[in-house]
PDB file of C-alpha atoms in Angstrom:
ATOM      1  CA  MET T   1      -3.361 144.033  10.093  1.00  0.00           C
ATOM      2  CA  TRP T   2      -6.344 145.767   8.593  1.00  0.00           C
ATOM      3  CA  PRO T   3      -7.466 149.182   9.773  1.00  0.00           C
ATOM      4  CA  GLY T   4     -10.667 149.846  11.514  1.00  0.00           C
ATOM      5  CA  SER T   5     -12.584 148.066  14.193  1.00  0.00           C
ATOM      6  CA  MET T   6     -15.120 145.377  14.312  1.00  0.00           C
ATOM      7  CA  ASP T   7     -18.576 145.784  15.770  1.00  0.00           C
ATOM      8  CA  THR T   8     -20.440 143.204  17.907  1.00  0.00           C
ATOM      9  CA  ASN T   9     -22.442 141.720  15.011  1.00  0.00           C
ATOM     10  CA  ASP T  10     -19.371 141.261  12.833  1.00  0.00           C
ATOM     11  CA  ALA T  11     -17.570 139.590  15.665  1.00  0.00           C
ATOM     12  CA  LEU T  12     -20.413 137.219  16.258  1.00  0.00           C
ATOM     13  CA  ILE T  13     -20.507 136.428  12.500  1.00  0.00           C
ATOM     14  CA  SER T  14     -16.748 135.711  12.529  1.00  0.00           C
ATOM     15  CA  LEU T  15     -17.197 133.285  15.552  1.00  0.00           C
ATOM     16  CA  LEU T  16     -20.048 131.652  13.709  1.00  0.00           C
ATOM     17  CA  VAL T  17     -17.882 131.123  10.611  1.00  0.00           C
ATOM     18  CA  MET T  18     -15.341 129.296  12.855  1.00  0.00           C
ATOM     19  CA  ALA T  19     -17.992 127.267  14.677  1.00  0.00           C
ATOM     20  CA  GLY T  20     -19.461 126.237  11.326  1.00  0.00           C
ATOM     21  CA  ILE T  21     -16.065 125.175  10.068  1.00  0.00           C
ATOM     22  CA  ILE T  22     -15.598 123.074  13.232  1.00  0.00           C
ATOM     23  CA  LEU T  23     -19.029 121.425  12.731  1.00  0.00           C
ATOM     24  CA  LEU T  24     -18.409 120.718   9.088  1.00  0.00           C
ATOM     25  CA  VAL T  25     -14.970 119.162   9.774  1.00  0.00           C
ATOM     26  CA  GLY T  26     -16.540 117.112  12.554  1.00  0.00           C
ATOM     27  CA  ALA T  27     -19.128 115.754  10.104  1.00  0.00           C
ATOM     28  CA  CYS T  28     -16.500 114.989   7.541  1.00  0.00           C
ATOM     29  CA  ARG T  29     -14.375 113.079  10.086  1.00  0.00           C
ATOM     30  CA  GLN T  30     -17.294 111.038  11.125  1.00  0.00           C
ATOM     31  CA  LEU T  31     -18.012 110.121   7.483  1.00  0.00           C
ATOM     32  CA  ALA T  32     -14.368 109.243   6.949  1.00  0.00           C
ATOM     33  CA  TYR T  33     -14.465 107.006  10.056  1.00  0.00           C
ATOM     34  CA  ARG T  34     -17.552 105.121   8.740  1.00  0.00           C
ATOM     35  CA  GLY T  35     -16.192 104.745   5.212  1.00  0.00           C
ATOM     36  CA  LEU T  36     -12.370 104.531   5.468  1.00  0.00           C
ATOM     37  CA  ARG T  37     -11.413 103.217   8.862  1.00  0.00           C
ATOM     38  CA  ARG T  38     -10.475  99.763   7.388  1.00  0.00           C
ATOM     39  CA  THR T  39      -8.025 101.392   5.031  1.00  0.00           C
ATOM     40  CA  THR T  40      -5.564 102.661   7.595  1.00  0.00           C
ATOM     41  CA  ASN T  41      -3.404 104.932   5.356  1.00  0.00           C
ATOM     42  CA  TRP T  42      -6.206 106.737   3.577  1.00  0.00           C
ATOM     43  CA  PHE T  43      -8.240 107.030   6.823  1.00  0.00           C
ATOM     44  CA  ASN T  44      -5.221 108.768   8.436  1.00  0.00           C
ATOM     45  CA  PHE T  45      -4.845 110.952   5.331  1.00  0.00           C
ATOM     46  CA  THR T  46      -8.413 112.211   5.622  1.00  0.00           C
ATOM     47  CA  GLN T  47      -8.044 112.707   9.387  1.00  0.00           C
ATOM     48  CA  GLU T  48      -4.988 114.812   8.911  1.00  0.00           C
ATOM     49  CA  LEU T  49      -6.490 116.681   5.900  1.00  0.00           C
ATOM     50  CA  THR T  50      -9.513 117.628   7.934  1.00  0.00           C
ATOM     51  CA  ALA T  51      -7.599 118.393  11.113  1.00  0.00           C
ATOM     52  CA  THR T  52      -5.133 120.665   9.404  1.00  0.00           C
ATOM     53  CA  PHE T  53      -7.850 122.323   7.404  1.00  0.00           C
ATOM     54  CA  GLN T  54      -9.795 123.148  10.665  1.00  0.00           C
ATOM     55  CA  ILE T  55      -6.703 124.564  12.366  1.00  0.00           C
ATOM     56  CA  CYS T  56      -5.678 126.698   9.332  1.00  0.00           C
ATOM     57  CA  THR T  57      -9.097 127.962   8.479  1.00  0.00           C
ATOM     58  CA  CYS T  58      -9.918 128.979  12.145  1.00  0.00           C
ATOM     59  CA  THR T  59      -6.536 130.608  12.530  1.00  0.00           C
ATOM     60  CA  HIS T  60      -7.116 132.649   9.394  1.00  0.00           C
ATOM     61  CA  GLU T  61     -10.414 133.925  10.791  1.00  0.00           C
ATOM     62  CA  LEU T  62      -9.021 134.281  14.303  1.00  0.00           C
ATOM     63  CA  CYS T  63      -6.057 136.401  12.984  1.00  0.00           C
ATOM     64  CA  LEU T  64      -8.529 138.695  11.134  1.00  0.00           C
ATOM     65  CA  LEU T  65     -10.808 138.958  14.137  1.00  0.00           C
ATOM     66  CA  GLY T  66      -7.937 139.590  16.530  1.00  0.00           C
ATOM     67  CA  SER T  67      -6.501 142.349  14.357  1.00  0.00           C
ATOM     68  CA  LEU T  68      -9.933 144.186  14.448  1.00  0.00           C
ATOM     69  CA  LEU T  69     -10.841 143.738  18.108  1.00  0.00           C
ATOM     70  CA  PRO T  70     -10.301 146.814  20.232  1.00  0.00           C
ATOM     71  CA  HIS T  71      -8.963 144.754  23.247  1.00  0.00           C
ATOM     72  CA  PRO T  72      -5.998 142.470  22.464  1.00  0.00           C
ATOM     73  CA  GLN T  73      -6.739 140.309  25.560  1.00  0.00           C
ATOM     74  CA  VAL T  74      -9.919 139.196  23.960  1.00  0.00           C
ATOM     75  CA  ALA T  75      -7.952 137.756  21.032  1.00  0.00           C
ATOM     76  CA  LEU T  76      -5.797 135.836  23.559  1.00  0.00           C
ATOM     77  CA  TRP T  77      -8.842 134.412  25.227  1.00  0.00           C
ATOM     78  CA  LEU T  78     -10.192 133.324  21.874  1.00  0.00           C
ATOM     79  CA  THR T  79      -6.773 131.767  21.012  1.00  0.00           C
ATOM     80  CA  TYR T  80      -6.934 129.713  24.261  1.00  0.00           C
ATOM     81  CA  ILE T  81     -10.584 128.676  23.600  1.00  0.00           C
ATOM     82  CA  PHE T  82     -10.183 127.600  20.082  1.00  0.00           C
ATOM     83  CA  THR T  83      -6.915 125.750  20.813  1.00  0.00           C
ATOM     84  CA  VAL T  84      -8.881 123.776  23.457  1.00  0.00           C
ATOM     85  CA  LEU T  85     -11.662 123.145  20.948  1.00  0.00           C
ATOM     86  CA  HIS T  86      -9.104 121.865  18.398  1.00  0.00           C
ATOM     87  CA  GLY T  87      -7.729 119.513  21.052  1.00  0.00           C
ATOM     88  CA  TRP T  88     -11.150 118.189  21.873  1.00  0.00           C
ATOM     89  CA  THR T  89     -12.505 117.820  18.370  1.00  0.00           C
ATOM     90  CA  LEU T  90      -9.278 116.650  16.582  1.00  0.00           C
ATOM     91  CA  ALA T  91      -8.232 113.891  18.902  1.00  0.00           C
ATOM     92  CA  GLY T  92      -5.963 111.339  17.137  1.00  0.00           C
ATOM     93  CA  SER T  93      -4.663 113.906  14.599  1.00  0.00           C
ATOM     94  CA  VAL T  94      -1.550 116.088  14.828  1.00  0.00           C
ATOM     95  CA  GLY T  95      -2.109 118.748  12.108  1.00  0.00           C
ATOM     96  CA  ASN T  96       1.556 119.632  12.214  1.00  0.00           C
ATOM     97  CA  PRO T  97       4.332 118.312   9.775  1.00  0.00           C
ATOM     98  CA  ALA T  98       6.740 118.715  12.644  1.00  0.00           C
ATOM     99  CA  SER T  99       4.793 116.319  14.821  1.00  0.00           C
ATOM    100  CA  SER T 100       4.563 113.874  11.929  1.00  0.00           C
ATOM    101  CA  ILE T 101       8.370 113.837  11.786  1.00  0.00           C
ATOM    102  CA  GLN T 102       8.256 112.989  15.506  1.00  0.00           C
ATOM    103  CA  GLN T 103       5.841 110.047  14.765  1.00  0.00           C
ATOM    104  CA  PHE T 104       8.196 108.878  11.941  1.00  0.00           C
ATOM    105  CA  TYR T 105      11.230 108.799  14.048  1.00  0.00           C
ATOM    106  CA  LYS T 106       9.375 107.001  16.930  1.00  0.00           C
ATOM    107  CA  GLY T 107       8.458 104.324  14.375  1.00  0.00           C
ATOM    108  CA  GLN T 108       4.690 105.032  14.595  1.00  0.00           C
ATOM    109  CA  LEU T 109       4.642 105.900  10.911  1.00  0.00           C
ATOM    110  CA  GLY T 110       6.236 104.158   8.004  1.00  0.00           C
ATOM    111  CA  VAL T 111       7.740 106.093   5.000  1.00  0.00           C
ATOM    112  CA  HIS T 112       4.558 105.828   2.942  1.00  0.00           C
ATOM    113  CA  ALA T 113       2.280 106.684   5.802  1.00  0.00           C
ATOM    114  CA  TRP T 114       4.512 109.747   6.647  1.00  0.00           C
ATOM    115  CA  CYS T 115       4.456 111.035   3.109  1.00  0.00           C
ATOM    116  CA  LEU T 116       0.654 110.650   2.949  1.00  0.00           C
ATOM    117  CA  GLN T 117       0.260 112.448   6.328  1.00  0.00           C
ATOM    118  CA  THR T 118       2.520 115.292   5.374  1.00  0.00           C
ATOM    119  CA  SER T 119       0.998 115.747   1.941  1.00  0.00           C
ATOM    120  CA  ALA T 120      -2.505 115.823   3.541  1.00  0.00           C
ATOM    121  CA  GLN T 121      -1.340 118.645   5.972  1.00  0.00           C
ATOM    122  CA  PHE T 122       0.150 120.855   3.199  1.00  0.00           C
ATOM    123  CA  ALA T 123      -2.861 120.078   0.917  1.00  0.00           C
ATOM    124  CA  ALA T 124      -5.133 121.153   3.706  1.00  0.00           C
ATOM    125  CA  ALA T 125      -3.126 124.366   4.163  1.00  0.00           C
ATOM    126  CA  VAL T 126      -3.718 125.323   0.571  1.00  0.00           C
ATOM    127  CA  LEU T 127      -7.304 124.307   0.673  1.00  0.00           C
ATOM    128  CA  ALA T 128      -7.787 126.432   3.868  1.00  0.00           C
ATOM    129  CA  HIS T 129      -6.260 129.369   2.226  1.00  0.00           C
ATOM    130  CA  LEU T 130      -8.577 129.057  -0.807  1.00  0.00           C
ATOM    131  CA  CYS T 131     -11.575 128.441   1.296  1.00  0.00           C
ATOM    132  CA  MET T 132     -11.091 131.540   3.415  1.00  0.00           C
ATOM    133  CA  LYS T 133     -10.361 133.608   0.314  1.00  0.00           C
ATOM    134  CA  LEU T 134     -13.748 132.648  -0.904  1.00  0.00           C
ATOM    135  CA  ILE T 135     -15.499 133.241   2.368  1.00  0.00           C
ATOM    136  CA  TRP T 136     -13.951 136.669   2.749  1.00  0.00           C
ATOM    137  CA  MET T 137     -14.900 137.527  -0.933  1.00  0.00           C
ATOM    138  CA  LEU T 138     -18.506 136.953   0.175  1.00  0.00           C
ATOM    139  CA  GLY T 139     -18.142 139.886   2.531  1.00  0.00           C
ATOM    140  CA  PHE T 140     -20.140 138.624   5.453  1.00  0.00           C
ATOM    141  CA  THR T 141     -18.530 141.269   7.699  1.00  0.00           C
ATOM    142  CA  SER T 142     -16.735 144.653   6.986  1.00  0.00           C
ATOM    143  CA  GLY T 143     -13.560 142.895   8.021  1.00  0.00           C
ATOM    144  CA  HIS T 144     -13.977 140.233   5.432  1.00  0.00           C
ATOM    145  CA  SER T 145     -14.504 142.876   2.758  1.00  0.00           C
ATOM    146  CA  ARG T 146     -11.149 144.455   3.638  1.00  0.00           C
ATOM    147  CA  ALA T 147      -9.244 141.258   4.031  1.00  0.00           C
ATOM    148  CA  LEU T 148      -6.695 140.567   1.329  1.00  0.00           C
ATOM    149  CA  PRO T 149      -5.415 136.889   1.843  1.00  0.00           C
ATOM    150  CA  ASP T 150      -3.240 136.983  -1.253  1.00  0.00           C
ATOM    151  CA  LEU T 151      -1.015 139.805  -0.073  1.00  0.00           C
ATOM    152  CA  CYS T 152       2.006 139.221   2.095  1.00  0.00           C
ATOM    153  CA  SER T 153       1.180 140.676   5.567  1.00  0.00           C
ATOM    154  CA  ASN T 154       4.769 140.114   6.547  1.00  0.00           C
ATOM    155  CA  PRO T 155       4.371 138.621  10.230  1.00  0.00           C
ATOM    156  CA  ILE T 156       8.148 138.885  10.793  1.00  0.00           C
ATOM    157  CA  GLN T 157       8.516 142.318  12.437  1.00  0.00           C
ATOM    158  CA  THR T 158      12.071 141.705  13.726  1.00  0.00           C
ATOM    159  CA  THR T 159      15.449 140.644  12.405  1.00  0.00           C
ATOM    160  CA  ILE T 160      15.602 137.198  10.801  1.00  0.00           C
ATOM    161  CA  SER T 161      18.012 136.092  13.615  1.00  0.00           C
ATOM    162  CA  ASN T 162      15.576 137.206  16.297  1.00  0.00           C
ATOM    163  CA  ALA T 163      12.681 135.602  14.483  1.00  0.00           C
ATOM    164  CA  PHE T 164      14.557 132.297  14.166  1.00  0.00           C
ATOM    165  CA  GLY T 165      15.493 132.420  17.835  1.00  0.00           C
ATOM    166  CA  LEU T 166      11.870 133.027  18.948  1.00  0.00           C
ATOM    167  CA  GLU T 167      10.355 130.386  16.738  1.00  0.00           C
ATOM    168  CA  PHE T 168      13.042 127.888  17.742  1.00  0.00           C
ATOM    169  CA  LEU T 169      12.472 128.608  21.491  1.00  0.00           C
ATOM    170  CA  PHE T 170       8.770 128.289  21.174  1.00  0.00           C
ATOM    171  CA  SER T 171       8.907 125.068  19.203  1.00  0.00           C
ATOM    172  CA  PHE T 172      11.508 123.655  21.571  1.00  0.00           C
ATOM    173  CA  LEU T 173       9.426 124.495  24.668  1.00  0.00           C
ATOM    174  CA  LEU T 174       6.239 123.158  23.099  1.00  0.00           C
ATOM    175  CA  HIS T 175       7.662 119.817  22.141  1.00  0.00           C
ATOM    176  CA  LEU T 176       9.670 119.476  25.378  1.00  0.00           C
ATOM    177  CA  THR T 177       6.479 120.012  27.285  1.00  0.00           C
ATOM    178  CA  LEU T 178       4.541 117.401  25.236  1.00  0.00           C
ATOM    179  CA  LEU T 179       7.453 115.041  25.790  1.00  0.00           C
ATOM    180  CA  GLN T 180       7.518 115.533  29.551  1.00  0.00           C
ATOM    181  CA  PHE T 181       3.841 115.411  29.992  1.00  0.00           C
ATOM    182  CA  GLN T 182       2.910 112.700  27.529  1.00  0.00           C
ATOM    183  CA  ALA T 183       1.418 110.503  30.225  1.00  0.00           C
ATOM    184  CA  MET T 184      -0.908 113.336  31.455  1.00  0.00           C
ATOM    185  CA  SER T 185      -4.621 112.767  30.917  1.00  0.00           C
ATOM    186  CA  PRO T 186      -5.813 114.119  27.515  1.00  0.00           C
ATOM    187  CA  THR T 187      -8.242 116.473  29.095  1.00  0.00           C
ATOM    188  CA  MET T 188      -5.575 118.160  31.137  1.00  0.00           C
ATOM    189  CA  LYS T 189      -3.017 118.020  28.310  1.00  0.00           C
ATOM    190  CA  VAL T 190      -5.362 120.023  26.067  1.00  0.00           C
ATOM    191  CA  HIS T 191      -5.513 122.831  28.508  1.00  0.00           C
ATOM    192  CA  LEU T 192      -1.779 122.752  29.137  1.00  0.00           C
ATOM    193  CA  VAL T 193      -1.051 123.024  25.415  1.00  0.00           C
ATOM    194  CA  ALA T 194      -3.641 125.697  24.940  1.00  0.00           C
ATOM    195  CA  LEU T 195      -2.135 127.744  27.749  1.00  0.00           C
ATOM    196  CA  LEU T 196       1.416 127.312  26.404  1.00  0.00           C
ATOM    197  CA  ILE T 197       0.355 128.312  22.898  1.00  0.00           C
ATOM    198  CA  THR T 198      -1.559 131.320  24.083  1.00  0.00           C
ATOM    199  CA  SER T 199       1.578 132.399  26.214  1.00  0.00           C
ATOM    200  CA  PHE T 200       3.631 132.154  23.056  1.00  0.00           C
ATOM    201  CA  VAL T 201       1.222 134.196  20.991  1.00  0.00           C
ATOM    202  CA  TYR T 202       1.247 136.898  23.734  1.00  0.00           C
ATOM    203  CA  ALA T 203       5.032 136.837  23.970  1.00  0.00           C
ATOM    204  CA  GLY T 204       5.967 136.643  20.291  1.00  0.00           C
ATOM    205  CA  GLY T 205       2.872 136.863  18.134  1.00  0.00           C
ATOM    206  CA  HIS T 206       3.590 140.546  17.357  1.00  0.00           C
ATOM    207  CA  LEU T 207       7.102 139.698  16.169  1.00  0.00           C
ATOM    208  CA  THR T 208       6.810 136.425  14.242  1.00  0.00           C
ATOM    209  CA  GLY T 209       3.209 135.322  14.513  1.00  0.00           C
ATOM    210  CA  ALA T 210       4.160 132.531  16.938  1.00  0.00           C
ATOM    211  CA  VAL T 211       3.227 129.870  14.328  1.00  0.00           C
ATOM    212  CA  PHE T 212       5.704 126.916  15.042  1.00  0.00           C
ATOM    213  CA  ASN T 213       3.716 124.857  12.404  1.00  0.00           C
ATOM    214  CA  PRO T 214       5.123 124.712   8.939  1.00  0.00           C
ATOM    215  CA  ALA T 215       1.751 123.910   7.346  1.00  0.00           C
ATOM    216  CA  LEU T 216      -0.029 126.657   9.196  1.00  0.00           C
ATOM    217  CA  ALA T 217       2.676 129.086   8.306  1.00  0.00           C
ATOM    218  CA  PHE T 218       2.339 128.161   4.649  1.00  0.00           C
ATOM    219  CA  SER T 219      -1.374 128.639   4.697  1.00  0.00           C
ATOM    220  CA  LEU T 220      -1.276 131.979   6.509  1.00  0.00           C
ATOM    221  CA  HIS T 221       1.712 133.486   4.681  1.00  0.00           C
ATOM    222  CA  GLY T 222       1.951 131.578   1.354  1.00  0.00           C
ATOM    223  CA  SER T 223       2.518 134.728  -0.624  1.00  0.00           C
ATOM    224  CA  CYS T 224       5.370 135.743   1.689  1.00  0.00           C
ATOM    225  CA  PHE T 225       7.193 132.506   0.833  1.00  0.00           C
ATOM    226  CA  ILE T 226       7.127 133.658  -2.778  1.00  0.00           C
ATOM    227  CA  ASP T 227       8.432 137.138  -1.968  1.00  0.00           C
ATOM    228  CA  GLN T 228      10.927 136.154   0.722  1.00  0.00           C
ATOM    229  CA  PHE T 229      11.371 132.408   0.387  1.00  0.00           C
ATOM    230  CA  TRP T 230      14.652 131.884   2.162  1.00  0.00           C
ATOM    231  CA  ASN T 231      13.823 134.076   5.130  1.00  0.00           C
ATOM    232  CA  TYR T 232      10.507 132.250   5.677  1.00  0.00           C
ATOM    233  CA  LEU T 233      12.174 128.887   5.179  1.00  0.00           C
ATOM    234  CA  VAL T 234      14.608 129.641   7.869  1.00  0.00           C
ATOM    235  CA  VAL T 235      12.162 131.040  10.348  1.00  0.00           C
ATOM    236  CA  TYR T 236       9.277 128.640   9.945  1.00  0.00           C
ATOM    237  CA  TYR T 237      10.820 125.402   8.863  1.00  0.00           C
ATOM    238  CA  THR T 238      14.418 125.029  10.219  1.00  0.00           C
ATOM    239  CA  THR T 239      13.206 126.062  13.592  1.00  0.00           C
ATOM    240  CA  GLN T 240      11.444 122.701  13.777  1.00  0.00           C
ATOM    241  CA  THR T 241      14.809 120.955  14.568  1.00  0.00           C
ATOM    242  CA  PRO T 242      13.827 120.826  18.330  1.00  0.00           C
ATOM    243  CA  ILE T 243      11.800 117.779  17.297  1.00  0.00           C
ATOM    244  CA  LEU T 244      15.096 115.961  16.546  1.00  0.00           C
ATOM    245  CA  ILE T 245      16.897 117.434  19.544  1.00  0.00           C
ATOM    246  CA  CYS T 246      14.256 116.117  21.894  1.00  0.00           C
ATOM    247  CA  PHE T 247      15.105 112.556  20.800  1.00  0.00           C
ATOM    248  CA  PHE T 248      18.656 112.865  22.126  1.00  0.00           C
ATOM    249  CA  LEU T 249      17.877 114.431  25.560  1.00  0.00           C
ATOM    250  CA  PRO T 250      19.175 112.233  28.339  1.00  0.00           C
ATOM    251  CA  PHE T 251      15.708 112.362  30.067  1.00  0.00           C
ATOM    252  CA  SER T 252      13.750 111.617  26.857  1.00  0.00           C
ATOM    253  CA  ASN T 253      11.253 108.726  27.181  1.00  0.00           C
ATOM    254  CA  TYR T 254      11.123 108.115  23.460  1.00  0.00           C
TER     255      TYR T 254
END
């Protein structure tokens, strides 16, 4: 977290940055649809690249904005709103390597397609980090000027075992909910997922960041992986095993 507070103008600029990213990604996805939809693998690659890029860049900015807002509940509302926006604007993409594994095991992705999709997600994570570094260097707001994306902000504020347990629980509940409500209408499901993610951020965001997305974790905390590789590998990657557990639940519809 960065010290200080953010005035109204800075907050509006920060929101405009995220809105601009969403509009830019939307335009890129439309161009990809027109030019690449006949080449399935590369079309899916660009869709995952743009989707993960949007999720990561907006989360970078949202984390910065949330750390500077005087009222934490505003950050929670913004988390909910932008999660809904991601659900609406990124339909057809997953933006999460854990969900890609799910598709692979369900037979929806072949080995080549899965490798391309996962590569796109981690490439987008790196691009998002570099993009936000550039935007923050431009210093549109006082918060941007103080942001240091290359330093490890160490989101793990508890023991590794507790952090593992929290991320495992959040991931399990999220994917179990998606499994049980997969027949729900997309409009309702978007709000359900947004509410669930916002609840997780409220409950554990101050302890682990409540990420439960390996690509997003790498984008947000890449420098931490260099400093504390094994700890972050355990907390943000091995906790994705609920994806596999869900396949063996007796009430699974997979």
